[in-house]
Coordinates of C-alpha atoms and ligand atoms in Angstrom, one line a residue:
X1 CA 3.0 40.9 1.0
X2 CA 6.4 42.6 0.2
X3 CA 7.2 44.1 -3.4
X4 CA 9.8 43.1 -5.4
X5 CA 11.1 44.9 -8.5
X6 CA 14.5 44.7 -10.3
X7 CA 16.0 46.4 -13.5
X8 CA 18.8 45.9 -15.7
X9 CA 18.9 49.0 -18.2
X10 CA 21.1 50.6 -20.4
X11 CA 20.4 53.8 -18.3
X12 CA 19.8 54.7 -14.8
X13 CA 17.5 52.7 -13.0
X14 CA 17.0 54.2 -9.5
X15 CA 13.7 56.4 -10.9
X16 CA 13.0 53.1 -12.2
X17 CA 12.8 51.1 -9.3
X18 CA 11.4 53.3 -6.9
X19 CA 8.3 54.2 -9.4
X20 CA 7.7 50.6 -9.2
X21 CA 7.5 50.4 -5.4
X22 CA 5.4 52.8 -5.6
X23 CA 3.0 51.3 -7.6
X24 CA 2.9 48.1 -5.4
X25 CA 2.4 50.5 -2.3
X26 CA -1.4 49.4 -2.0
X27 CA 0.2 46.1 -1.2
X28 CA 1.0 47.2 2.5
X29 CA 5.1 47.8 3.8
X30 CA 6.6 49.2 6.5
X31 CA 9.9 49.8 5.1
X32 CA 11.3 50.4 1.6
X33 CA 14.8 50.0 -0.1
X34 CA 17.1 49.5 -2.6
X35 CA 20.4 48.6 -3.4
X36 CA 22.2 49.8 -7.0
X37 CA 25.2 48.0 -8.3
X38 CA 27.3 50.1 -10.4
X39 CA 31.3 50.0 -11.3
X40 CA 33.1 51.2 -8.6
X41 CA 30.4 50.2 -5.7
X42 CA 27.1 48.8 -4.7
X43 CA 25.0 51.9 -2.6
X44 CA 22.5 50.7 -0.6
X45 CA 19.7 53.0 0.8
X46 CA 17.2 52.3 3.2
X47 CA 14.0 53.8 4.7
X48 CA 11.0 53.3 7.6
X49 CA 7.3 54.4 6.5
X50 CA 6.1 55.5 3.2
X51 CA 7.8 55.2 -0.2
X52 CA 8.0 58.9 -0.2
X53 CA 11.1 58.9 2.2
X54 CA 12.9 56.6 -0.2
X55 CA 12.6 58.6 -3.2
X56 CA 13.8 61.6 -0.9
X57 CA 16.8 60.0 0.3
X58 CA 17.1 59.1 -3.7
X59 CA 17.1 62.5 -4.5
X60 CA 19.4 63.4 -1.9
X61 CA 21.6 61.2 -2.8
X62 CA 21.6 61.1 -6.2
X63 CA 22.9 57.7 -7.0
X64 CA 23.2 56.3 -10.4
X65 CA 23.7 52.9 -11.4
X66 CA 22.3 50.4 -14.6
X67 CA 20.9 47.9 -12.5
X68 CA 19.9 47.3 -9.3
X69 CA 16.9 45.5 -7.0
X70 CA 14.5 47.4 -4.8
X71 CA 11.8 45.9 -1.8
X72 CA 8.8 47.3 0.1
X73 CA 8.9 44.9 3.2
X74 CA 5.6 43.7 4.9
X75 CA 6.9 42.6 8.3
X76 CA 6.8 38.7 9.4
X77 CA 9.9 38.4 11.1
X78 CA 11.2 41.1 12.9
X79 CA 9.9 44.9 13.6
X80 CA 9.7 47.6 11.1
X81 CA 13.1 48.7 11.3
X82 CA 16.2 49.9 9.1
X83 CA 18.3 46.4 10.0
X84 CA 15.1 44.2 9.5
X85 CA 14.2 46.7 5.4
X86 CA 15.7 45.0 2.6
X87 CA 18.2 44.5 0.6
X88 CA 20.2 42.8 2.7
X89 CA 23.9 42.0 2.1
X90 CA 26.0 39.5 3.0
X91 CA 29.9 41.0 3.1
X92 CA 29.0 43.7 0.9
X93 CA 29.1 41.9 -2.1
X94 CA 25.5 39.7 -2.4
X95 CA 22.8 41.7 -2.1
X96 CA 18.6 40.4 -2.0
X97 CA 15.5 41.1 -1.8
X98 CA 12.9 38.3 -0.6
X99 CA 9.3 38.0 0.0
X100 CA 7.9 35.0 1.3
X101 CA 8.6 33.1 4.4
X102 CA 12.0 30.7 5.4
X103 CA 10.3 28.1 7.7
X104 CA 13.8 26.6 9.1
X105 CA 15.6 30.0 9.5
X106 CA 16.6 29.1 13.3
X107 CA 18.2 26.2 12.0
X108 CA 19.7 28.2 9.3
X109 CA 20.9 30.7 11.7
X110 CA 22.6 28.5 13.9
X111 CA 24.3 26.9 11.2
X112 CA 25.3 30.5 9.6
X113 CA 26.9 31.5 12.8
X114 CA 28.9 28.9 13.1
X115 CA 30.0 29.4 10.0
X116 CA 31.6 32.7 10.9
X117 CA 28.6 34.8 9.6
X118 CA 27.5 38.0 11.8
X119 CA 23.9 38.3 11.2
X120 CA 23.1 41.6 11.4
X121 CA 19.1 41.6 11.4
X122 CA 16.4 39.7 12.9
X123 CA 15.0 38.7 9.8
X124 CA 15.2 35.0 7.9
X125 CA 15.5 37.1 4.1
X126 CA 18.9 37.9 5.6
X127 CA 20.2 34.4 5.7
X128 CA 19.7 33.9 2.5
X129 CA 22.3 36.8 1.3
X130 CA 24.9 34.5 3.7
X131 CA 24.5 31.3 2.0
X132 CA 24.8 32.7 -1.6
X133 CA 28.2 34.2 -0.6
X134 CA 29.1 31.0 1.4
X135 CA 28.3 29.1 -1.9
X136 CA 30.1 31.3 -3.8
X137 CA 33.6 31.1 -1.2
X138 CA 33.1 27.2 -2.2
X139 CA 33.9 27.8 -5.4
X140 CA 30.5 28.1 -6.8
X141 CA 29.5 30.7 -9.6
X142 CA 26.7 33.6 -8.6
X143 CA 23.6 31.4 -10.4
X144 CA 25.3 28.1 -9.1
X145 CA 25.4 29.6 -5.1
X146 CA 21.8 30.6 -5.6
X147 CA 20.2 27.1 -6.7
X148 CA 22.4 25.7 -3.9
X149 CA 21.2 28.1 -1.4
X150 CA 17.3 27.6 -2.2
X151 CA 18.0 23.7 -1.6
X152 CA 18.5 24.8 1.8
X153 CA 15.1 26.3 1.9
X154 CA 12.0 25.5 3.7
X155 CA 9.0 27.6 2.8
X156 CA 8.1 30.2 0.3
X157 CA 10.2 32.9 -1.4
X158 CA 10.6 34.9 -4.3
X159 CA 13.9 36.3 -4.7
X160 CA 16.2 39.0 -6.6
X161 CA 19.9 39.2 -5.9
X162 CA 22.7 41.3 -7.6
X163 CA 26.2 40.4 -7.2
X164 CA 28.8 43.2 -6.9
X165 CA 31.2 41.0 -9.1
X166 CA 28.8 40.4 -11.6
X167 CA 27.8 44.1 -13.0
X168 CA 25.2 44.5 -14.8
X169 CA 23.1 40.8 -13.8
X170 CA 20.3 40.2 -11.7
X171 CA 19.9 36.5 -10.5
X172 CA 15.9 35.2 -9.6
X173 CA 14.8 32.6 -7.7
X174 CA 10.5 31.5 -7.1
X175 CA 9.2 29.3 -4.8
X176 CA 6.0 29.7 -3.9
X177 CA 5.8 33.4 -3.9
X178 CA 5.3 35.3 -7.5
X179 CA 7.8 36.1 -9.8
X180 CA 8.0 37.4 -13.2
X181 CA 10.7 38.6 -15.8
X182 CA 9.2 41.4 -18.1
X183 CA 11.3 42.5 -21.2
X184 CA 11.5 46.0 -22.4
X185 CA 13.9 48.0 -24.6
X186 CA 17.4 47.4 -23.9
X187 CA 16.2 47.1 -20.2
X188 CA 14.7 44.2 -18.5
X189 CA 13.3 43.7 -15.1
X190 CA 12.4 41.3 -11.9
X191 CA 9.2 42.1 -10.4
X192 CA 7.0 40.5 -8.1
X193 CA 3.6 42.1 -9.6
X194 CA 3.2 43.2 -13.1
X195 CA 2.0 46.4 -11.9
X196 CA 5.2 47.0 -10.5
X197 CA 7.0 47.3 -14.3
X198 CA 3.6 49.0 -15.5
X199 CA 4.6 50.9 -19.0
X200 CA 7.9 50.1 -19.5
X201 CA 7.1 46.2 -20.2
X202 CA 4.2 44.2 -21.6
X203 CA 5.8 41.0 -22.5
X204 CA 6.3 39.3 -19.2
X205 CA 7.9 35.3 -18.5
X206 CA 5.8 34.0 -15.0
X207 CA 8.5 32.1 -13.6
X208 CA 7.4 28.8 -12.0
X209 CA 7.9 27.3 -9.0
X210 CA 11.7 25.9 -8.7
X211 CA 12.1 28.3 -11.9
X212 CA 16.0 30.4 -11.7
X213 CA 16.6 33.5 -13.9
X214 CA 19.1 35.7 -14.9
X215 CA 18.8 39.4 -16.5
X216 CA 20.7 41.5 -18.3
X217 CA 20.3 44.7 -19.9
X218 CA 20.0 42.8 -23.6
X219 CA 19.5 39.6 -22.0
X220 CA 16.9 36.9 -20.4
X221 CA 17.9 33.5 -19.6
X222 CA 15.7 31.2 -17.4
X223 CA 16.6 27.9 -15.7
X224 CA 15.3 24.7 -13.9
X225 CA 17.0 24.0 -10.9
X226 CA 19.3 22.0 -12.6
X227 CA 21.0 24.8 -14.4
X228 CA 19.5 23.7 -17.3
X229 CA 17.8 26.2 -19.2
X230 CA 14.5 26.3 -20.0
X231 CA 11.7 28.5 -21.4
X232 CA 9.0 29.8 -20.0
X233 CA 5.5 31.0 -22.8
X234 CA 5.9 34.4 -23.4
X235 CA 2.8 36.1 -21.5
X236 CA 1.4 39.6 -22.8
X237 CA -0.1 42.2 -20.4
X238 CA -1.5 45.5 -21.0
X239 CA 0.2 46.8 -18.1
X240 CA -1.2 50.4 -19.1
X241 CA -4.4 49.1 -18.3
X242 CA -2.2 48.4 -14.9
X243 CA -1.8 51.8 -14.6
X244 CA -4.3 53.0 -12.0
X245 CA -5.5 56.0 -10.4
X246 CA -7.7 57.3 -8.2
X247 CA -10.1 59.6 -11.2
X248 CA -10.8 62.1 -9.0
X249 CA -12.2 60.4 -5.7
X250 CA -10.5 60.4 -2.4
X251 CA -9.6 57.2 -2.4
X252 CA -8.7 54.2 -4.3
X253 CA -11.7 52.7 -2.1
X254 CA -14.5 54.8 -2.9
X255 CA -13.1 54.5 -6.6
X256 CA -13.6 50.6 -6.6
X257 CA -16.9 51.1 -4.6
X258 CA -18.7 53.4 -7.3
X259 CA -16.8 51.3 -9.8
X260 CA -19.4 47.7 -9.2
X261 CA -22.4 48.3 -11.7
X262 CA -19.8 48.2 -14.4
X263 CA -17.3 45.6 -12.0
X264 CA -20.4 43.4 -12.5
X265 CA -21.1 43.7 -15.9
X266 CA -17.6 42.9 -16.5
X267 CA -17.9 39.6 -14.3
X268 CA -20.9 38.8 -16.0
X269 CA -19.9 39.7 -19.8
X270 CA -19.9 36.6 -22.3
X271 CA -20.7 34.1 -19.5
X272 CA -24.8 33.9 -20.1
X273 CA -27.1 34.1 -22.9
X274 CA -31.1 33.7 -22.8
X275 CA -31.1 33.5 -19.2
X276 CA -28.5 30.8 -18.8
X277 CA -24.9 30.2 -18.6
X278 CA -22.7 29.5 -21.8
X279 CA -21.2 26.5 -21.3
X280 CA -17.5 25.8 -19.8
X281 CA -17.1 29.1 -18.7
X282 CA -14.7 27.6 -16.5
X283 CA -12.9 26.2 -18.6
X284 CA -12.4 23.3 -21.2
X285 CA -13.9 20.4 -19.3
X286 CA -15.8 22.1 -16.5
X287 CA -19.3 21.6 -18.4
X288 CA -18.7 17.9 -18.2
X289 CA -17.1 17.2 -15.1
X290 CA -19.5 19.5 -13.2
X291 CA -22.6 16.7 -13.7
X292 CA -21.0 14.8 -11.3
X293 CA -20.5 17.4 -8.3
X294 CA -22.1 15.7 -5.2
X295 CA -20.4 17.9 -2.8
X296 CA -18.4 21.5 -2.8
X297 CA -15.5 22.3 -0.3
X298 CA -14.9 25.9 0.1
X299 CA -11.7 27.5 1.3
X300 CA -10.8 31.1 1.3
X301 CA -9.7 34.0 3.7
X302 CA -11.1 37.1 5.2
X303 CA -14.0 38.8 2.8
X304 CA -13.5 36.3 0.1
X305 CA -14.6 33.4 2.9
X306 CA -17.6 35.7 3.5
X307 CA -18.7 35.4 -0.1
X308 CA -18.4 31.6 -0.4
X309 CA -20.6 32.0 3.5
X310 CA -22.9 33.6 0.7
X311 CA -23.3 31.7 -2.3
X312 CA -23.9 28.4 -0.1
X313 CA -27.5 29.1 -0.4
X314 CA -27.5 29.2 -4.1
X315 CA -25.4 25.9 -4.2
X316 CA -28.1 23.9 -2.1
X317 CA -30.9 25.5 -3.9
X318 CA -30.3 25.7 -7.7
X319 CA -27.5 22.7 -7.4
X320 CA -28.7 20.7 -4.4
X321 CA -25.2 20.5 -2.9
X322 CA -24.1 20.7 0.5
X323 CA -21.0 23.3 0.7
X324 CA -18.5 22.5 3.2
X325 CA -16.8 26.4 4.3
X326 CA -13.5 26.7 5.6
X327 CA -10.8 29.0 6.5
X328 CA -7.9 28.3 4.3
X329 CA -5.4 28.7 6.8
X330 CA -7.7 26.0 9.2
X331 CA -8.2 23.6 6.2
X332 CA -5.6 21.2 6.1
X333 CA -4.9 21.1 9.9
X334 CA -8.4 19.2 10.4
X335 CA -7.2 16.5 8.1
X336 CA -10.4 16.8 6.2
X337 CA -12.3 13.6 5.2
X338 CA -12.7 13.8 0.8
X339 CA -16.3 12.2 -0.2
X340 CA -16.2 11.3 -3.9
X341 CA -17.0 13.9 -6.2
X342 CA -16.2 16.5 -4.3
X343 CA -15.7 20.2 -6.2
X344 CA -12.5 21.9 -4.2
X345 CA -12.7 25.9 -5.1
X346 CA -10.6 28.4 -4.0
X347 CA -12.0 32.3 -4.1
X348 CA -9.2 34.9 -3.2
X349 CA -9.2 38.3 -5.3
X350 CA -5.3 38.4 -5.5
X351 CA -4.5 34.3 -6.0
X352 CA -1.8 34.6 -3.9
X353 CA -3.2 34.9 -0.7
X354 CA -0.8 32.2 1.3
X355 CA -3.4 30.6 3.2
X356 CA -5.3 29.9 0.5
X357 CA -2.7 28.6 -1.7
X358 CA -1.0 26.8 0.5
X359 CA -4.9 24.9 0.9
X360 CA -5.2 24.8 -2.4
X361 CA -1.9 22.6 -2.7
X362 CA -3.2 20.4 -0.3
X363 CA -6.2 19.4 -2.0
X364 CA -4.2 18.8 -5.4
X365 CA -2.9 15.7 -3.0
X366 CA -6.2 14.4 -2.3
X367 CA -9.1 13.1 -4.6
X368 CA -11.0 16.0 -5.2
X369 CA -13.0 15.7 -8.7
X370 CA -11.6 18.7 -9.5
X371 CA -10.5 22.6 -8.3
X372 CA -12.0 25.5 -9.0
X373 CA -10.6 29.2 -8.7
X374 CA -12.3 32.3 -8.3
X375 CA -10.2 35.2 -8.8
X376 CA -9.3 38.4 -10.5
X377 CA -5.7 38.1 -11.3
X378 CA -5.3 35.9 -14.3
X379 CA -1.4 36.1 -13.7
X380 CA -1.8 34.6 -10.2
X381 CA -0.2 31.7 -9.3
X382 CA -3.7 29.8 -8.1
X383 CA -5.2 30.9 -11.5
X384 CA -2.1 28.5 -13.0
X385 CA -2.5 25.6 -10.6
X386 CA -6.0 25.2 -11.4
X387 CA -8.2 22.8 -13.2
X388 CA -10.6 25.4 -13.7
X389 CA -10.7 28.8 -13.3
X390 CA -13.1 32.5 -13.7
X391 CA -11.8 35.7 -13.3
X392 CA -14.0 38.2 -11.8
X393 CA -12.6 41.2 -14.2
X394 CA -12.9 43.6 -11.6
X395 CA -9.9 45.3 -12.7
X396 CA -7.4 46.0 -10.5
X397 CA -8.2 46.5 -6.7
X398 CA -6.4 48.8 -4.6
X399 CA -7.8 49.3 -1.6
X400 CA -7.1 47.0 0.9
X401 CA -10.7 46.4 2.1
X402 CA -11.9 44.5 -0.6
X403 CA -15.2 45.6 -2.3
X404 CA -15.3 45.3 -5.7
X405 CA -13.9 41.9 -5.3
X406 CA -16.2 40.7 -3.0
X407 CA -19.1 41.7 -5.1
X408 CA -17.6 40.2 -8.4
X409 CA -16.8 37.0 -6.7
X410 CA -20.7 36.9 -5.9
X411 CA -21.4 37.3 -9.3
X412 CA -18.8 34.3 -10.2
X413 CA -20.7 32.0 -7.6
X414 CA -23.9 32.5 -9.2
X415 CA -21.9 31.4 -12.6
X416 CA -20.9 28.2 -10.5
X417 CA -24.2 27.7 -9.2
X418 CA -25.8 28.0 -12.2
X419 CA -23.1 25.9 -14.1
X420 CA -23.4 23.1 -12.1
X421 CA -27.2 23.4 -12.5
X422 CA -27.2 23.4 -15.7
X423 CA -24.9 20.6 -15.9
X424 CA -27.2 19.0 -13.5
X425 CA -30.2 20.2 -15.7
X426 CA -32.2 20.2 -12.5
X427 CA -33.7 23.3 -11.1
X428 CA -33.8 25.1 -15.0
X429 CA -36.2 27.5 -13.5
X430 CA -34.6 29.2 -10.5
X431 CA -31.7 29.1 -12.9
X432 CA -33.4 31.1 -14.9
X433 CA -34.1 33.5 -12.3
X434 CA -30.8 34.0 -11.0
X435 CA -30.0 34.8 -14.2
X436 CA -32.1 37.3 -14.5
X437 CA -31.3 38.5 -10.9
X438 CA -27.6 38.5 -12.0
X439 CA -27.9 40.7 -15.4
X440 CA -30.3 43.6 -13.4
X441 CA -27.4 43.3 -10.1
X442 CA -25.3 46.6 -11.8
X443 CA -28.6 48.4 -12.0
X444 CA -29.6 48.0 -8.4
X445 CA -26.1 48.5 -7.2
X446 CA -26.3 51.9 -8.7
X447 CA -29.6 52.6 -7.3
X448 CA -27.8 51.9 -3.5
X449 CA -25.5 54.5 -4.0
X450 CA -28.5 56.8 -3.5
X451 CA -28.6 55.7 -0.2
X452 CA -25.0 57.4 0.6
X453 CA -26.9 60.5 1.7
X454 CA -29.0 58.9 4.6
X455 CA -26.1 57.4 5.8
X456 CA -24.4 60.9 5.9
X457 CA -26.8 61.8 8.3
X458 CA -25.5 58.9 10.4
X459 CA -21.8 59.0 10.0
X460 CA -20.9 60.9 13.1
X461 CA -23.1 59.5 15.6
X462 CA -21.2 56.2 14.7
X463 CA -17.9 57.5 13.9
X464 CA -17.0 58.4 17.9
X465 CA -18.8 54.8 19.0
X466 CA -15.9 52.2 20.4
X467 CA -18.0 49.1 19.3
X468 CA -20.6 48.2 16.5
X469 CA -22.7 45.2 16.1
X470 CA -24.0 43.9 12.6
X471 CA -27.0 41.8 12.6
X472 CA -28.5 39.8 9.8
X473 CA -30.1 36.2 9.3
X474 CA -29.6 33.8 6.8
X475 CA -28.2 34.4 3.7
X476 CA -27.2 38.0 5.6
X477 CA -25.2 37.3 8.6
X478 CA -22.7 36.2 6.2
X479 CA -23.3 39.9 4.7
X480 CA -23.5 41.6 8.2
X481 CA -19.5 39.7 8.7
X482 CA -18.5 40.8 5.6
X483 CA -19.8 44.8 6.8
X484 CA -18.2 44.0 10.1
X485 CA -15.3 43.2 8.7
X486 CA -15.2 46.7 6.4
X487 CA -16.3 48.8 9.1
X488 CA -13.4 47.5 11.5
X489 CA -10.7 47.2 9.4
X490 CA -11.0 50.9 8.0
X491 CA -12.1 52.6 11.2
X492 CA -10.6 50.3 13.6
X493 CA -13.6 50.7 15.4
X494 CA -14.4 46.9 16.6
X495 CA -17.2 45.6 15.0
X496 CA -18.7 42.1 15.8
X497 CA -21.9 40.8 13.5
X498 CA -24.1 37.9 15.1
X499 CA -27.1 36.0 13.0
X500 CA -29.8 38.4 14.7
X501 CA -31.3 35.5 16.4
X502 CA -27.9 34.5 18.3
X503 CA -28.2 38.1 20.1
X504 CA -30.2 36.8 23.2
X505 CA -28.1 33.8 23.7
X506 CA -25.0 36.5 25.1
X507 CA -24.3 39.3 22.9
X508 CA -27.2 41.5 24.1
X509 CA -25.4 42.1 27.1
X510 CA -23.0 44.2 24.8
X511 CA -26.2 46.3 23.6
X512 CA -26.4 49.8 26.1
X513 CA -27.7 53.7 24.7
X514 CA -23.8 53.6 23.3
X515 CA -23.9 50.6 21.0
X516 CA -24.7 51.3 17.1
X517 CA -26.7 48.4 15.8
X518 CA -26.3 48.0 12.3
X519 CA -29.2 45.5 10.4
X520 CA -30.1 43.9 7.5
X521 CA -33.8 43.8 6.8
X522 CA -35.0 42.2 3.6
X523 CA -38.7 41.8 3.6
X524 CA -38.2 38.1 3.3
X525 CA -39.4 34.8 5.0
X526 CA -37.5 35.5 8.2
X527 CA -38.4 39.7 8.5
X528 CA -41.2 38.7 11.5
X529 CA -38.3 37.0 13.7
X530 CA -36.0 40.3 13.3
X531 CA -38.0 42.5 14.3
X532 CA -38.4 40.8 17.3
X533 CA -34.7 40.5 17.4
X534 CA -34.6 44.2 16.7
X535 CA -37.1 44.7 19.5
X536 CA -34.8 43.3 21.6
X537 CA -32.1 45.9 21.1
X538 CA -34.6 49.0 21.3
X539 CA -36.0 47.7 24.8
X540 CA -32.0 47.8 25.8
X541 CA -31.8 50.9 24.4
X542 CA -29.7 50.6 21.5
X543 CA -29.3 52.8 18.5
X544 CA -30.6 50.8 15.1
X545 CA -29.2 51.5 11.6
X546 CA -31.4 49.4 9.4
X547 CA -31.4 48.9 5.9
X548 CA -34.6 47.0 4.0
X549 CA -37.6 47.6 2.4
X550 CA -40.3 50.4 2.2
X551 CA -43.1 47.9 3.9
X552 CA -41.0 46.1 6.9
X553 CA -42.5 46.6 9.6
X554 CA -39.9 48.1 12.0
X555 CA -40.7 50.9 14.2
X556 CA -37.6 53.4 15.1
X557 CA -37.4 55.2 17.8
X558 CA -33.9 55.6 18.1
X559 CA -32.1 55.7 14.9
X560 CA -32.8 55.3 11.3
X561 CA -34.5 53.1 8.9
X562 CA -32.9 53.5 5.0
X563 CA -35.1 51.9 2.5
X564 CA -33.4 49.2 -0.1
X565 CA -34.2 49.2 -3.7
X566 CA -36.4 46.5 -4.3
X567 CA -34.0 43.5 -5.3
X568 CA -34.6 40.0 -6.6
X569 CA -34.0 37.2 -4.4
X570 CA -30.8 36.1 -6.1
X571 CA -29.3 39.5 -6.2
X572 CA -30.5 40.9 -2.7
X573 CA -27.6 40.1 -0.9
X574 CA -25.1 41.9 -3.3
X575 CA -26.7 44.9 -3.5
X576 CA -27.2 44.8 0.5
X577 CA -23.3 44.9 0.2
X578 CA -23.5 48.3 -0.9
X579 CA -24.8 50.4 2.1
X580 CA -22.6 48.1 4.1
X581 CA -18.8 49.4 2.0
X582 CA -20.3 53.1 2.3
X583 CA -21.2 53.2 5.8
X584 CA -17.5 51.9 6.7
X585 CA -16.3 54.2 3.8
X586 CA -17.5 57.8 5.2
X587 CA -16.8 56.6 8.6
X588 CA -13.2 56.1 8.2
X589 CA -13.1 59.2 5.9
X590 CA -14.7 60.9 8.8
X591 CA -12.0 59.8 11.3
X592 CA -9.7 60.1 8.9
X593 CA -7.9 56.7 8.7
X594 CA -5.6 55.9 6.1
X595 CA -8.1 53.6 4.6
X596 CA -6.6 52.5 1.6
X597 CA -3.6 51.2 3.3
X598 CA -4.9 49.9 7.0
X599 CA -2.4 49.9 9.8
X600 CA -0.9 46.5 10.2
X601 CA -2.8 45.4 7.0
X602 CA -1.5 44.0 3.3
X603 CA -3.6 43.7 0.2
X604 CA -3.0 40.1 -0.5
X605 CA -1.0 38.0 2.2
X606 CA 1.2 36.2 0.9
X607 CA 3.0 34.9 4.0
X608 CA 1.0 32.2 6.5
Ligands
AGP701 C1 -11.3 42.0 2.9 O1 -11.3 43.7 3.2 C2 -9.3 42.1 3.3 N1 -8.7 43.2 2.5 C3 -8.8 40.8 3.2 O2 -9.9 40.0 4.9 C4 -9.1 40.0 2.0 O3 -10.3 39.4 2.0 C5 -8.3 38.2 2.6 O4 -6.7 39.0 2.7 C6 -8.0 37.6 1.3 O5 -7.3 37.8 0.4 P1 -7.6 37.3 -1.3 O6 -8.8 37.5 -1.5 O7 -6.5 38.0 -2.2 O8 -7.5 35.6 -1.2

């Protein structure tokens, strides 16, 4: 996901722009750039790699200007390079930064080349600058030229523009990629994330699809696509809270792992009472509508999808409701059959993931009972586009690898299952057990942190391996999937999860004495079968690292058995996630990867 920030101020904005980009570094990027618009000229600086490189260039050049735009790029069209970095310009008068994907870029490239434009980069974004310039050449004002340019675009975009002939102004446009306007003191801002202007503004206007904005240091104007003024509700966000630091931890991911007891407590707080969920915690009318739910369609990506897979059993048991679960990127292409009284549920930490957002937009055209979003960002597009929602209240998650987002999503999904069960007035006893387990979860998660001392003993034994297998049965297979994803995305070691019973149907061929096999072995109805699956690994010389209950029957010759806290039936999957997060983190630390910003990854993937 690219980061955008623009500022029009009574003071020089260079530092504001660079600091804003630094606060968005967690989103992942490969290059950064800015352009400053002052009386005499536009000063454009671009660098590859970290924002610190751009900062160094700023210190060297010392440019001063009272308005400008800046961008961190996560490459989608064209490799990471100086020429592909934003801002892009047309004829040195129009400069743009863009987040999103323009799907008809080939057609536009051909049209603009035929019109005589020399296209310098491989990006789709540069074409926007030429479209605006071309419209201005045809006599339109800068705002009209921007509005006209967006009519030629198919796809998603949030755009900020400066025109050297309109000093002190920033123009913006929003369609399917997040963009907001922030009001400061003698200065105003545009940004793709409130975090970028944390501490500079608390008063925001969240632009909607089809909105345009023109800001100066004194004024904010918002327009519709007809060029007529529109009013958007002012949203107050305490961005000082958005200011995040590592609080003494080595990495954001480490901090976010150990924040989970508090984060899970926050996800539950104010939503349960005396052993049951409160009514309408997903929004007005939700409890009344939920008693009609006959089926649930989940869509999500990555870790958020694993949350849905883990929660499926809770919905079947507590709500007697079958669940369909799709990768968001696959969902709408399979032409899903939508049966009556099916609830559509999106799960997303960022609330901006393009694949999930696209699935939500598809669902809005179908006859679902309603759309629920479970996300961690109240100002996100998904939250705004849904009928009902619940915020996980985990606090900003900066590490690209999701940790507290996952466990708080599971808490929120448990609340959803209980809400539907209550609305249907079924399984009251099981629901009370689920709520009791949920309320006890933070303390058990804290107890699970004690496993770190055992995990420290095995880190070096795994850190030099090339592959790892993760095994679980039942609901613990999706926890194993989440553990394998954590492991691979921050250690860069290939890790794959399998249902333990599936091993003998092929994957067992991977097992030899060099293969670490991580297994989840709670004392449940499947433990006997799991024991025999692990015997298959032992007999091939595989090394077993097993997280389970003390009374388990598993005898380990090579590897280690690590005792898990005694959990409740409903909270065990959440608690069993913790050692897998710690294992991934400690191995990545040992290897020395940039684990808060793993290579090739972004925190929120706003491109399909
Ligand atoms: C998981 O650690 C990754 N960060 C990634 O799989 C992530 O879960 C996925 O991109 C979905 O993001 P979202 O929850 O913000 O929609």
